[in-house]
């Protein structure tokens, strides 16, 4: 019998692969290239299937704010803003693809606007066939948060975290690892509060209180920051384990992919 490969869902957080905190339309090339190298190293050590969801940081959030794209597309300017946002988010995907291909990893871009349709900002259809095709062909599918068609609003924001929730629901990955710019979920925002303590495990017992503690992102983030992330995960995990870790610390991504110990928050619901 053919052994089924483990499916790992990896989020490269916008706060780490882009200059989200400085609100600059720039990639953090160092973190991105290092991440690609660590993925390649892990793939040499162990066989697994991988899906990569890229956070887009300012390439999404700043455009959405500037052009007011989250409450319906009514004007010409908003239409132009939608087009620009899509182009900018595709640019992030292209950068991630370049970094992975440099490491000889085959990839396939699966843009959100191909596979997702929303109504009033809520997903009404999310097709996973493109992901399956890529995995069957030995490719790593890459997607991002982006603007997608919306039945009522014409276009609306579909965040990377929403894509994650859909993929979890439909493809049931064995491992979900989310790289960001802090070590995990803390008792309060560690960028503001130096007394914040890392919460090593989130389970059914402490989930409610942790959601109350996690605030929205300090950087421009129209999709809810750490709080939004946790709420979306909580809805979908259903017994799956997730792990939030720091992508800025080198070595972490390789360890997370291989299931080795690292400083992080594990979510077991
Ligand atoms: P990403 O873009 O990597 O997906 P976000 O910007 O959405 O990440 O969320 C990460 C940010 O959330 C951190 O940079 C941190 O400042 C902020 N944050 C707010 N509350 C918390 C908390 N309780 N624990 C950890 N981070 C928090």
Coordinates of C-alpha atoms and ligand atoms in Angstrom, one line a residue:
X1 CA 0.0 0.0 0.0
X2 CA 1.3 3.5 -0.9
X3 CA 2.1 5.5 2.2
X4 CA 0.1 8.7 2.5
X5 CA 2.4 11.7 3.0
X6 CA 1.7 14.0 5.9
X7 CA 0.1 17.3 4.8
X8 CA 1.5 20.4 6.4
X9 CA -0.1 23.8 6.1
X10 CA 2.4 26.6 6.6
X11 CA 1.6 30.3 7.0
X12 CA 4.4 32.7 6.3
X13 CA 3.0 35.7 8.3
X14 CA 2.9 39.1 6.7
X15 CA 4.5 40.6 9.8
X16 CA 7.7 38.5 9.0
X17 CA 8.0 38.2 5.2
X18 CA 7.0 41.8 4.5
X19 CA 7.8 45.2 6.2
X20 CA 4.4 45.2 7.8
X21 CA 5.5 47.0 11.0
X22 CA 7.0 49.9 9.0
X23 CA 4.0 49.9 6.7
X24 CA 6.4 49.7 3.7
X25 CA 5.5 48.0 0.4
X26 CA 8.6 45.9 0.7
X27 CA 9.4 42.2 1.2
X28 CA 11.7 41.1 4.1
X29 CA 14.0 39.3 1.7
X30 CA 16.2 37.9 4.4
X31 CA 13.4 36.2 6.3
X32 CA 11.9 35.0 3.0
X33 CA 15.1 33.5 1.6
X34 CA 16.0 31.9 5.0
X35 CA 12.5 30.4 5.2
X36 CA 12.8 28.9 1.7
X37 CA 16.2 27.4 2.7
X38 CA 14.7 25.9 5.8
X39 CA 11.8 24.4 3.9
X40 CA 14.3 22.8 1.4
X41 CA 16.4 21.4 4.3
X42 CA 13.3 19.9 6.0
X43 CA 12.2 18.4 2.7
X44 CA 15.6 16.7 2.4
X45 CA 15.2 15.2 5.8
X46 CA 11.5 14.1 5.6
X47 CA 8.9 13.6 2.9
X48 CA 5.8 15.7 3.3
X49 CA 3.2 17.6 1.3
X50 CA 3.2 21.3 1.8
X51 CA 0.8 24.2 1.2
X52 CA 2.0 27.7 1.8
X53 CA -0.2 30.6 2.7
X54 CA 1.5 34.0 2.6
X55 CA 0.4 36.9 4.6
X56 CA 0.7 40.1 2.5
X57 CA 1.1 42.7 5.2
X58 CA 0.8 46.2 3.8
X59 CA 0.4 44.9 0.2
X60 CA -3.1 44.0 1.3
X61 CA -4.1 45.9 4.4
X62 CA -2.7 49.3 3.5
X63 CA -4.4 49.3 0.1
X64 CA -7.7 48.1 1.6
X65 CA -7.6 51.0 4.0
X66 CA -6.5 53.6 1.6
X67 CA -9.1 52.8 -1.1
X68 CA -11.8 51.7 1.4
X69 CA -12.2 48.3 -0.1
X70 CA -13.9 46.4 2.7
X71 CA -17.4 47.7 2.5
X72 CA -18.4 47.3 -1.1
X73 CA -16.8 48.4 -4.4
X74 CA -18.9 51.3 -5.7
X75 CA -16.6 53.9 -7.3
X76 CA -14.1 53.9 -10.1
X77 CA -11.4 54.7 -7.5
X78 CA -12.4 51.6 -5.5
X79 CA -12.2 49.5 -8.7
X80 CA -8.7 50.8 -9.4
X81 CA -7.8 50.1 -5.7
X82 CA -9.1 46.5 -6.1
X83 CA -7.0 46.0 -9.2
X84 CA -3.9 47.4 -7.5
X85 CA -4.5 45.3 -4.4
X86 CA -4.7 42.1 -6.5
X87 CA -1.6 43.1 -8.3
X88 CA 0.3 43.8 -5.1
X89 CA -0.8 40.5 -3.4
X90 CA 0.2 38.6 -6.5
X91 CA 3.6 40.3 -6.3
X92 CA 4.0 38.8 -2.8
X93 CA 3.1 35.3 -4.1
X94 CA 5.6 35.8 -6.9
X95 CA 8.3 36.7 -4.5
X96 CA 7.7 33.7 -2.3
X97 CA 7.6 31.5 -5.5
X98 CA 10.9 32.9 -6.6
X99 CA 12.5 32.2 -3.2
X100 CA 11.2 28.6 -3.2
X101 CA 12.2 27.9 -6.8
X102 CA 15.7 29.1 -6.1
X103 CA 15.8 26.2 -3.6
X104 CA 14.6 23.9 -6.4
X105 CA 11.2 23.5 -4.9
X106 CA 8.4 23.2 -7.5
X107 CA 5.5 25.5 -6.8
X108 CA 2.0 26.4 -8.2
X109 CA 0.3 29.8 -7.6
X110 CA -3.3 29.3 -6.6
X111 CA -4.7 32.9 -6.3
X112 CA -7.7 33.3 -4.0
X113 CA -9.8 35.0 -6.7
X114 CA -9.6 31.7 -8.7
X115 CA -10.9 29.5 -6.0
X116 CA -13.0 31.6 -3.6
X117 CA -16.3 33.4 -3.8
X118 CA -17.9 35.5 -1.0
X119 CA -21.2 37.0 -0.1
X120 CA -21.0 40.0 2.2
X121 CA -17.4 39.1 3.2
X122 CA -18.3 35.5 4.0
X123 CA -17.0 32.6 2.0
X124 CA -19.8 30.9 0.0
X125 CA -17.5 28.7 -2.2
X126 CA -13.8 27.7 -1.8
X127 CA -12.6 25.1 -4.3
X128 CA -9.6 23.0 -3.3
X129 CA -9.1 21.1 -6.6
X130 CA -6.3 23.3 -7.6
X131 CA -4.4 22.6 -4.4
X132 CA -5.0 18.8 -4.9
X133 CA -3.8 19.0 -8.5
X134 CA -0.6 20.8 -7.4
X135 CA 0.1 18.3 -4.6
X136 CA -0.4 15.3 -7.0
X137 CA 2.1 16.9 -9.4
X138 CA 4.7 17.2 -6.6
X139 CA 4.3 21.0 -6.4
X140 CA 3.8 23.3 -3.4
X141 CA 0.7 25.4 -3.8
X142 CA 1.1 29.0 -2.8
X143 CA -1.7 31.4 -2.0
X144 CA -2.2 34.7 -0.2
X145 CA -4.9 36.8 1.3
X146 CA -6.4 38.9 -1.5
X147 CA -9.6 40.5 -2.9
X148 CA -12.2 38.0 -4.2
X149 CA -15.5 38.3 -6.0
X150 CA -18.4 39.1 -3.7
X151 CA -22.1 38.6 -4.6
X152 CA -23.3 41.6 -2.7
X153 CA -20.2 43.9 -2.5
X154 CA -18.7 43.1 -5.9
X155 CA -15.3 42.4 -4.4
X156 CA -14.3 41.9 -0.7
X157 CA -11.2 41.0 1.3
X158 CA -10.4 37.3 1.8
X159 CA -7.6 37.1 4.3
X160 CA -4.9 34.5 4.4
X161 CA -6.3 33.3 7.7
X162 CA -9.7 32.7 6.0
X163 CA -7.9 30.6 3.3
X164 CA -6.3 28.6 6.2
X165 CA -9.7 28.0 7.8
X166 CA -11.1 26.7 4.5
X167 CA -8.1 24.5 3.7
X168 CA -8.2 23.0 7.2
X169 CA -11.9 22.3 6.8
X170 CA -11.7 20.7 3.5
X171 CA -8.2 19.1 3.3
X172 CA -7.6 18.2 7.0
X173 CA -3.9 18.8 7.2
X174 CA -2.1 16.8 9.9
X175 CA 0.0 19.8 10.9
X176 CA -0.8 23.5 10.9
X177 CA 2.1 25.9 11.6
X178 CA 1.9 29.6 11.6
X179 CA 5.0 31.7 11.4
X180 CA 4.8 35.3 12.7
X181 CA 7.1 38.0 14.2
X182 CA 6.7 37.0 17.9
X183 CA 7.3 33.6 19.6
X184 CA 3.6 32.8 19.9
X185 CA 0.5 34.0 21.7
X186 CA 1.3 36.0 24.9
X187 CA -0.8 37.1 27.9
X188 CA -0.8 40.6 26.2
X189 CA 0.8 42.1 23.1
X190 CA 4.6 41.5 23.7
X191 CA 5.4 44.5 21.4
X192 CA 3.7 46.8 23.9
X193 CA 3.9 45.0 27.2
X194 CA 7.4 43.9 28.3
X195 CA 5.8 41.8 31.1
X196 CA 3.8 39.7 28.6
X197 CA 4.3 36.0 29.0
X198 CA 4.3 33.4 26.3
X199 CA 1.3 31.0 26.6
X200 CA 2.8 27.6 25.6
X201 CA -0.5 25.8 25.2
X202 CA -4.0 26.9 24.4
X203 CA -6.7 24.3 25.0
X204 CA -10.4 24.2 25.6
X205 CA -10.0 25.4 29.2
X206 CA -8.1 28.6 28.5
X207 CA -9.3 29.5 25.0
X208 CA -11.9 32.1 25.9
X209 CA -9.6 34.0 28.2
X210 CA -6.7 33.9 25.7
X211 CA -9.0 35.3 23.0
X212 CA -9.8 38.2 25.4
X213 CA -6.1 38.8 25.9
X214 CA -5.0 38.7 22.3
X215 CA -5.5 42.2 20.8
X216 CA -5.7 43.3 17.2
X217 CA -2.4 43.8 15.3
X218 CA -0.5 47.1 16.0
X219 CA 0.4 47.3 12.3
X220 CA -2.3 48.2 9.8
X221 CA -4.3 45.0 9.7
X222 CA -7.8 45.0 8.4
X223 CA -8.4 41.3 9.2
X224 CA -8.0 41.1 12.9
X225 CA -4.4 40.4 13.8
X226 CA -3.7 37.8 16.4
X227 CA -7.2 37.9 17.8
X228 CA -8.8 37.3 14.4
X229 CA -6.3 34.5 13.7
X230 CA -7.1 32.7 16.9
X231 CA -10.9 33.1 16.5
X232 CA -10.7 31.6 13.0
X233 CA -8.5 28.8 14.1
X234 CA -10.8 28.0 17.0
X235 CA -13.7 27.6 14.7
X236 CA -11.9 25.1 12.4
X237 CA -9.3 23.1 14.3
X238 CA -11.6 20.3 15.5
X239 CA -9.0 18.2 17.1
X240 CA -6.2 19.2 14.8
X241 CA -3.1 20.8 16.4
X242 CA -1.8 24.1 15.4
X243 CA 1.4 25.9 16.4
X244 CA 2.3 29.6 16.3
X245 CA 6.0 30.4 16.2
X246 CA 8.6 33.1 15.4
X247 CA 9.7 33.0 11.8
X248 CA 12.4 35.7 12.5
X249 CA 14.4 33.2 14.6
X250 CA 16.4 31.1 12.2
X251 CA 16.1 27.4 12.6
X252 CA 12.5 27.6 13.9
X253 CA 10.8 26.9 10.6
X254 CA 12.8 23.7 10.0
X255 CA 12.1 22.5 13.5
X256 CA 8.4 23.2 13.2
X257 CA 8.2 21.3 9.9
X258 CA 10.0 18.4 11.3
X259 CA 8.0 18.4 14.6
X260 CA 11.0 19.2 16.7
X261 CA 10.7 21.2 20.0
X262 CA 10.9 25.0 19.8
X263 CA 9.6 28.0 21.8
X264 CA 6.1 28.5 20.6
X265 CA 2.4 28.3 21.3
X266 CA 0.7 25.0 20.6
X267 CA -3.1 25.1 20.1
X268 CA -4.9 21.9 21.0
X269 CA -8.7 22.2 20.9
Ligands
LIG1 P1 1.0 38.0 10.7 O1 1.0 39.2 9.8 O2 2.3 37.4 10.9 O3 -0.1 37.0 10.4 P2 -0.3 39.7 12.7 O4 0.3 41.1 12.5 O5 -1.7 39.5 12.2 O6 0.6 38.6 12.2 O7 -0.3 39.4 14.3 C1 1.0 39.3 14.9 C2 1.0 40.5 15.9 O8 0.0 40.4 16.8 C3 2.3 40.6 16.7 O9 3.3 41.3 16.0 C4 1.9 41.3 18.0 O10 2.3 42.6 18.0 C5 0.4 41.3 17.9 N1 -0.3 40.8 19.1 C6 -1.4 41.3 19.7 N2 -1.7 40.7 20.8 C7 -0.9 39.6 20.9 C8 -0.7 38.6 21.9 N3 -1.5 38.4 22.9 N4 0.3 37.7 21.7 C9 1.1 37.8 20.6 N5 1.0 38.8 19.7 C10 0.0 39.7 19.8

